[in-house]
């Protein structure tokens, strides 16, 4: 299983966040570097991948709204793609009930 670690303490911008995903998961050059494109690429994965988000508090401090939406996008992609799994180092994020 491939594991990608997103270290919220080292990510300060949306560009840095998307760089981490693109490099860590080998996304194509045409990756759109936004949350819709991330969702599309995550649902296209055909190997076991686990996304681990560490230092979420720092990520949320740097990207307040974007960080929470990111987790929601990953959660949705995991529901659509059985090859994906994820964890966030804060329980209230993973258990957050979204309206879909």
Short mmCIF file of N, CA and C in Angstrom, two decimals:
data_model
loop_
_atom_site.label_atom_id
_atom_site.label_comp_id
_atom_site.label_asym_id
_atom_site.label_seq_id
_atom_site.Cartn_x
_atom_site.Cartn_y
_atom_site.Cartn_z
N UNK A 1 0.84 -1.18 0.00
CA UNK A 1 0.00 0.00 0.00
C UNK A 1 0.88 1.24 0.00
N UNK A 2 0.53 2.16 -0.84
CA UNK A 2 1.24 3.44 -0.90
C UNK A 2 0.65 4.37 0.16
N UNK A 3 1.52 5.06 0.87
CA UNK A 3 1.06 6.03 1.88
C UNK A 3 1.63 7.40 1.55
N UNK A 4 0.77 8.39 1.62
CA UNK A 4 1.22 9.77 1.44
C UNK A 4 0.92 10.51 2.73
N UNK A 5 1.91 11.24 3.21
CA UNK A 5 1.74 12.02 4.43
C UNK A 5 1.69 13.50 4.05
N UNK A 6 0.60 14.13 4.42
CA UNK A 6 0.44 15.57 4.23
C UNK A 6 0.73 16.20 5.58
N UNK A 7 1.85 16.90 5.67
CA UNK A 7 2.29 17.50 6.93
C UNK A 7 1.82 18.94 6.99
N UNK A 8 0.74 19.17 7.73
CA UNK A 8 0.16 20.49 7.83
C UNK A 8 1.08 21.54 8.39
N UNK A 9 2.09 21.12 9.13
CA UNK A 9 3.05 22.07 9.68
C UNK A 9 3.97 22.66 8.64
N UNK A 10 4.09 21.98 7.50
CA UNK A 10 4.99 22.44 6.44
C UNK A 10 4.25 23.07 5.26
N UNK A 11 2.94 23.06 5.32
CA UNK A 11 2.15 23.57 4.20
C UNK A 11 1.50 24.89 4.61
N UNK A 12 1.81 25.94 3.85
CA UNK A 12 1.31 27.27 4.17
C UNK A 12 0.39 27.85 3.10
N UNK A 13 0.41 27.25 1.92
CA UNK A 13 -0.38 27.78 0.81
C UNK A 13 -1.11 26.64 0.08
N UNK A 14 -2.10 27.01 -0.70
CA UNK A 14 -2.80 26.02 -1.51
C UNK A 14 -1.85 25.37 -2.51
N UNK A 15 -0.94 26.17 -3.07
CA UNK A 15 0.03 25.62 -4.03
C UNK A 15 0.89 24.55 -3.38
N UNK A 16 1.36 24.81 -2.17
CA UNK A 16 2.17 23.81 -1.46
C UNK A 16 1.37 22.55 -1.18
N UNK A 17 0.12 22.71 -0.85
CA UNK A 17 -0.74 21.56 -0.60
C UNK A 17 -0.90 20.71 -1.85
N UNK A 18 -1.20 21.37 -2.96
CA UNK A 18 -1.39 20.62 -4.20
C UNK A 18 -0.07 20.04 -4.71
N UNK A 19 1.05 20.71 -4.46
CA UNK A 19 2.36 20.13 -4.78
C UNK A 19 2.56 18.82 -4.02
N UNK A 20 2.19 18.81 -2.75
CA UNK A 20 2.37 17.61 -1.92
C UNK A 20 1.57 16.44 -2.49
N UNK A 21 0.35 16.69 -2.90
CA UNK A 21 -0.45 15.62 -3.49
C UNK A 21 0.10 15.20 -4.85
N UNK A 22 0.43 16.18 -5.69
CA UNK A 22 0.90 15.87 -7.05
C UNK A 22 2.17 15.04 -7.02
N UNK A 23 3.12 15.43 -6.18
CA UNK A 23 4.38 14.70 -6.09
C UNK A 23 4.17 13.36 -5.38
N UNK A 24 3.47 13.40 -4.26
CA UNK A 24 3.28 12.19 -3.46
C UNK A 24 2.52 11.09 -4.17
N UNK A 25 1.58 11.48 -5.02
CA UNK A 25 0.76 10.49 -5.70
C UNK A 25 1.04 10.39 -7.19
N UNK A 26 2.03 11.14 -7.66
CA UNK A 26 2.42 11.05 -9.07
C UNK A 26 1.33 11.49 -10.03
N UNK A 27 0.65 12.57 -9.69
CA UNK A 27 -0.40 13.07 -10.57
C UNK A 27 0.20 13.55 -11.89
N UNK A 28 -0.60 13.51 -12.95
CA UNK A 28 -0.10 13.96 -14.26
C UNK A 28 0.16 15.47 -14.29
N UNK A 29 0.93 15.89 -15.27
CA UNK A 29 1.28 17.31 -15.41
C UNK A 29 0.05 18.20 -15.55
N UNK A 30 -1.00 17.66 -16.12
CA UNK A 30 -2.21 18.45 -16.35
C UNK A 30 -3.10 18.56 -15.11
N UNK A 31 -2.65 18.03 -13.98
CA UNK A 31 -3.41 18.13 -12.73
C UNK A 31 -3.78 19.59 -12.48
N UNK A 32 -5.05 19.87 -12.27
CA UNK A 32 -5.57 21.23 -12.20
C UNK A 32 -5.28 22.02 -10.94
N UNK A 33 -4.70 21.38 -9.93
CA UNK A 33 -4.26 22.07 -8.70
C UNK A 33 -5.40 22.83 -8.01
N UNK A 34 -6.55 22.18 -7.93
CA UNK A 34 -7.67 22.70 -7.16
C UNK A 34 -8.41 21.49 -6.58
N UNK A 35 -9.39 21.73 -5.74
CA UNK A 35 -10.04 20.62 -5.04
C UNK A 35 -10.88 19.75 -5.96
N UNK A 36 -11.47 20.32 -7.00
CA UNK A 36 -12.21 19.49 -7.97
C UNK A 36 -11.26 18.55 -8.70
N UNK A 37 -10.13 19.08 -9.12
CA UNK A 37 -9.13 18.25 -9.81
C UNK A 37 -8.56 17.19 -8.86
N UNK A 38 -8.36 17.54 -7.61
CA UNK A 38 -7.88 16.57 -6.62
C UNK A 38 -8.88 15.42 -6.50
N UNK A 39 -10.14 15.75 -6.37
CA UNK A 39 -11.18 14.72 -6.29
C UNK A 39 -11.13 13.81 -7.51
N UNK A 40 -11.04 14.40 -8.69
CA UNK A 40 -11.00 13.60 -9.92
C UNK A 40 -9.80 12.66 -9.93
N UNK A 41 -8.63 13.16 -9.56
CA UNK A 41 -7.43 12.33 -9.56
C UNK A 41 -7.51 11.24 -8.49
N UNK A 42 -8.06 11.57 -7.34
CA UNK A 42 -8.18 10.56 -6.27
C UNK A 42 -9.14 9.45 -6.66
N UNK A 43 -10.21 9.78 -7.33
CA UNK A 43 -11.16 8.74 -7.71
C UNK A 43 -10.66 7.91 -8.89
N UNK A 44 -9.64 8.39 -9.59
CA UNK A 44 -9.05 7.63 -10.70
C UNK A 44 -7.97 6.64 -10.24
N UNK A 45 -7.52 6.74 -9.00
CA UNK A 45 -6.43 5.88 -8.51
C UNK A 45 -6.88 4.42 -8.52
N UNK A 46 -5.98 3.55 -8.98
CA UNK A 46 -6.29 2.12 -9.08
C UNK A 46 -5.26 1.26 -8.35
N UNK A 47 -4.73 1.77 -7.26
CA UNK A 47 -3.86 1.00 -6.38
C UNK A 47 -4.20 1.43 -4.96
N UNK A 48 -3.89 0.60 -3.99
CA UNK A 48 -4.18 0.95 -2.60
C UNK A 48 -3.34 2.14 -2.16
N UNK A 49 -4.02 3.18 -1.71
CA UNK A 49 -3.36 4.42 -1.27
C UNK A 49 -3.99 4.84 0.05
N UNK A 50 -3.13 5.24 0.99
CA UNK A 50 -3.60 5.77 2.27
C UNK A 50 -3.06 7.18 2.43
N UNK A 51 -3.95 8.13 2.66
CA UNK A 51 -3.59 9.53 2.83
C UNK A 51 -3.65 9.84 4.32
N UNK A 52 -2.52 10.27 4.85
CA UNK A 52 -2.43 10.58 6.28
C UNK A 52 -2.17 12.07 6.43
N UNK A 53 -3.09 12.77 7.06
CA UNK A 53 -2.92 14.21 7.28
C UNK A 53 -2.46 14.41 8.72
N UNK A 54 -1.24 14.92 8.85
CA UNK A 54 -0.66 15.18 10.17
C UNK A 54 -0.64 16.69 10.42
N UNK A 55 -0.60 17.05 11.69
CA UNK A 55 -0.58 18.47 12.09
C UNK A 55 -1.72 19.25 11.45
N UNK A 56 -2.92 18.66 11.54
CA UNK A 56 -4.08 19.31 10.93
C UNK A 56 -4.34 20.69 11.53
N UNK A 57 -4.09 20.85 12.81
CA UNK A 57 -4.30 22.17 13.43
C UNK A 57 -3.48 23.24 12.73
N UNK A 58 -2.23 22.91 12.37
CA UNK A 58 -1.38 23.87 11.65
C UNK A 58 -1.93 24.14 10.25
N UNK A 59 -2.33 23.07 9.58
CA UNK A 59 -2.89 23.24 8.23
C UNK A 59 -4.13 24.12 8.28
N UNK A 60 -4.97 23.90 9.27
CA UNK A 60 -6.18 24.69 9.41
C UNK A 60 -5.86 26.15 9.76
N UNK A 61 -4.78 26.36 10.49
CA UNK A 61 -4.36 27.73 10.80
C UNK A 61 -3.90 28.46 9.54
N UNK A 62 -3.18 27.73 8.67
CA UNK A 62 -2.66 28.33 7.44
C UNK A 62 -3.74 28.49 6.37
N UNK A 63 -4.62 27.52 6.30
CA UNK A 63 -5.67 27.51 5.27
C UNK A 63 -7.01 27.19 5.95
N UNK A 64 -7.57 28.13 6.69
CA UNK A 64 -8.69 27.85 7.58
C UNK A 64 -9.89 27.12 6.95
N UNK A 65 -10.47 27.65 5.93
CA UNK A 65 -11.64 27.02 5.32
C UNK A 65 -11.20 25.89 4.39
N UNK A 66 -10.16 26.12 3.64
CA UNK A 66 -9.68 25.17 2.63
C UNK A 66 -9.32 23.82 3.26
N UNK A 67 -8.74 23.84 4.45
CA UNK A 67 -8.32 22.60 5.11
C UNK A 67 -9.52 21.70 5.40
N UNK A 68 -10.59 22.28 5.89
CA UNK A 68 -11.79 21.48 6.20
C UNK A 68 -12.45 20.97 4.92
N UNK A 69 -12.47 21.81 3.89
CA UNK A 69 -13.04 21.36 2.62
C UNK A 69 -12.18 20.25 2.03
N UNK A 70 -10.87 20.36 2.18
CA UNK A 70 -9.96 19.31 1.71
C UNK A 70 -10.33 17.96 2.31
N UNK A 71 -10.55 17.92 3.61
CA UNK A 71 -10.91 16.66 4.26
C UNK A 71 -12.23 16.13 3.72
N UNK A 72 -13.16 17.02 3.49
CA UNK A 72 -14.45 16.60 2.93
C UNK A 72 -14.27 16.01 1.52
N UNK A 73 -13.42 16.63 0.72
CA UNK A 73 -13.15 16.13 -0.64
C UNK A 73 -12.50 14.74 -0.56
N UNK A 74 -11.54 14.58 0.33
CA UNK A 74 -10.88 13.27 0.48
C UNK A 74 -11.89 12.23 0.95
N UNK A 75 -12.73 12.59 1.91
CA UNK A 75 -13.75 11.66 2.41
C UNK A 75 -14.67 11.21 1.28
N UNK A 76 -15.12 12.15 0.46
CA UNK A 76 -16.00 11.81 -0.66
C UNK A 76 -15.28 10.89 -1.65
N UNK A 77 -14.02 11.20 -1.95
CA UNK A 77 -13.26 10.36 -2.88
C UNK A 77 -13.10 8.95 -2.33
N UNK A 78 -12.90 8.83 -1.02
CA UNK A 78 -12.76 7.51 -0.40
C UNK A 78 -14.06 6.71 -0.51
N UNK A 79 -15.17 7.39 -0.41
CA UNK A 79 -16.47 6.71 -0.55
C UNK A 79 -16.66 6.18 -1.97
N UNK A 80 -16.10 6.90 -2.94
CA UNK A 80 -16.25 6.52 -4.34
C UNK A 80 -15.18 5.55 -4.82
N UNK A 81 -14.09 5.45 -4.10
CA UNK A 81 -12.96 4.64 -4.56
C UNK A 81 -12.46 3.76 -3.42
N UNK A 82 -12.71 2.47 -3.53
CA UNK A 82 -12.32 1.53 -2.48
C UNK A 82 -10.82 1.36 -2.33
N UNK A 83 -10.04 1.88 -3.26
CA UNK A 83 -8.58 1.81 -3.15
C UNK A 83 -8.03 2.85 -2.17
N UNK A 84 -8.85 3.81 -1.79
CA UNK A 84 -8.39 4.92 -0.94
C UNK A 84 -8.78 4.75 0.52
N UNK A 85 -7.89 5.23 1.39
CA UNK A 85 -8.18 5.36 2.80
C UNK A 85 -7.52 6.64 3.29
N UNK A 86 -7.94 7.11 4.45
CA UNK A 86 -7.34 8.34 4.97
C UNK A 86 -7.47 8.40 6.48
N UNK A 87 -6.63 9.24 7.07
CA UNK A 87 -6.76 9.58 8.48
C UNK A 87 -6.34 11.03 8.67
N UNK A 88 -6.90 11.62 9.70
CA UNK A 88 -6.56 12.99 10.09
C UNK A 88 -6.22 12.92 11.57
N UNK A 89 -5.19 13.64 11.98
CA UNK A 89 -4.75 13.53 13.37
C UNK A 89 -5.62 14.31 14.35
N UNK A 90 -6.88 14.49 13.99
CA UNK A 90 -7.83 15.13 14.91
C UNK A 90 -9.17 14.44 14.76
N UNK A 91 -9.64 13.80 15.82
CA UNK A 91 -10.84 12.98 15.76
C UNK A 91 -12.09 13.72 15.29
N UNK A 92 -12.25 14.96 15.69
CA UNK A 92 -13.48 15.68 15.34
C UNK A 92 -13.60 15.95 13.85
N UNK A 93 -12.51 15.84 13.13
CA UNK A 93 -12.55 16.06 11.68
C UNK A 93 -13.05 14.81 10.97
N UNK A 94 -12.48 13.65 11.29
CA UNK A 94 -12.88 12.42 10.63
C UNK A 94 -14.33 12.05 10.91
N UNK A 95 -14.81 12.36 12.09
CA UNK A 95 -16.16 11.96 12.48
C UNK A 95 -17.20 13.01 12.14
N UNK A 96 -16.75 14.14 11.61
CA UNK A 96 -17.66 15.22 11.27
C UNK A 96 -18.67 14.72 10.24
N UNK A 97 -19.92 14.93 10.50
CA UNK A 97 -20.97 14.47 9.60
C UNK A 97 -21.24 15.55 8.56
N UNK A 98 -21.06 15.21 7.29
CA UNK A 98 -21.35 16.20 6.26
C UNK A 98 -22.69 15.86 5.60
N UNK A 99 -23.25 16.85 4.98
CA UNK A 99 -24.62 16.74 4.47
C UNK A 99 -24.62 16.35 3.00
N UNK A 100 -24.51 15.07 2.73
CA UNK A 100 -24.63 14.63 1.33
C UNK A 100 -25.38 13.40 1.25
#
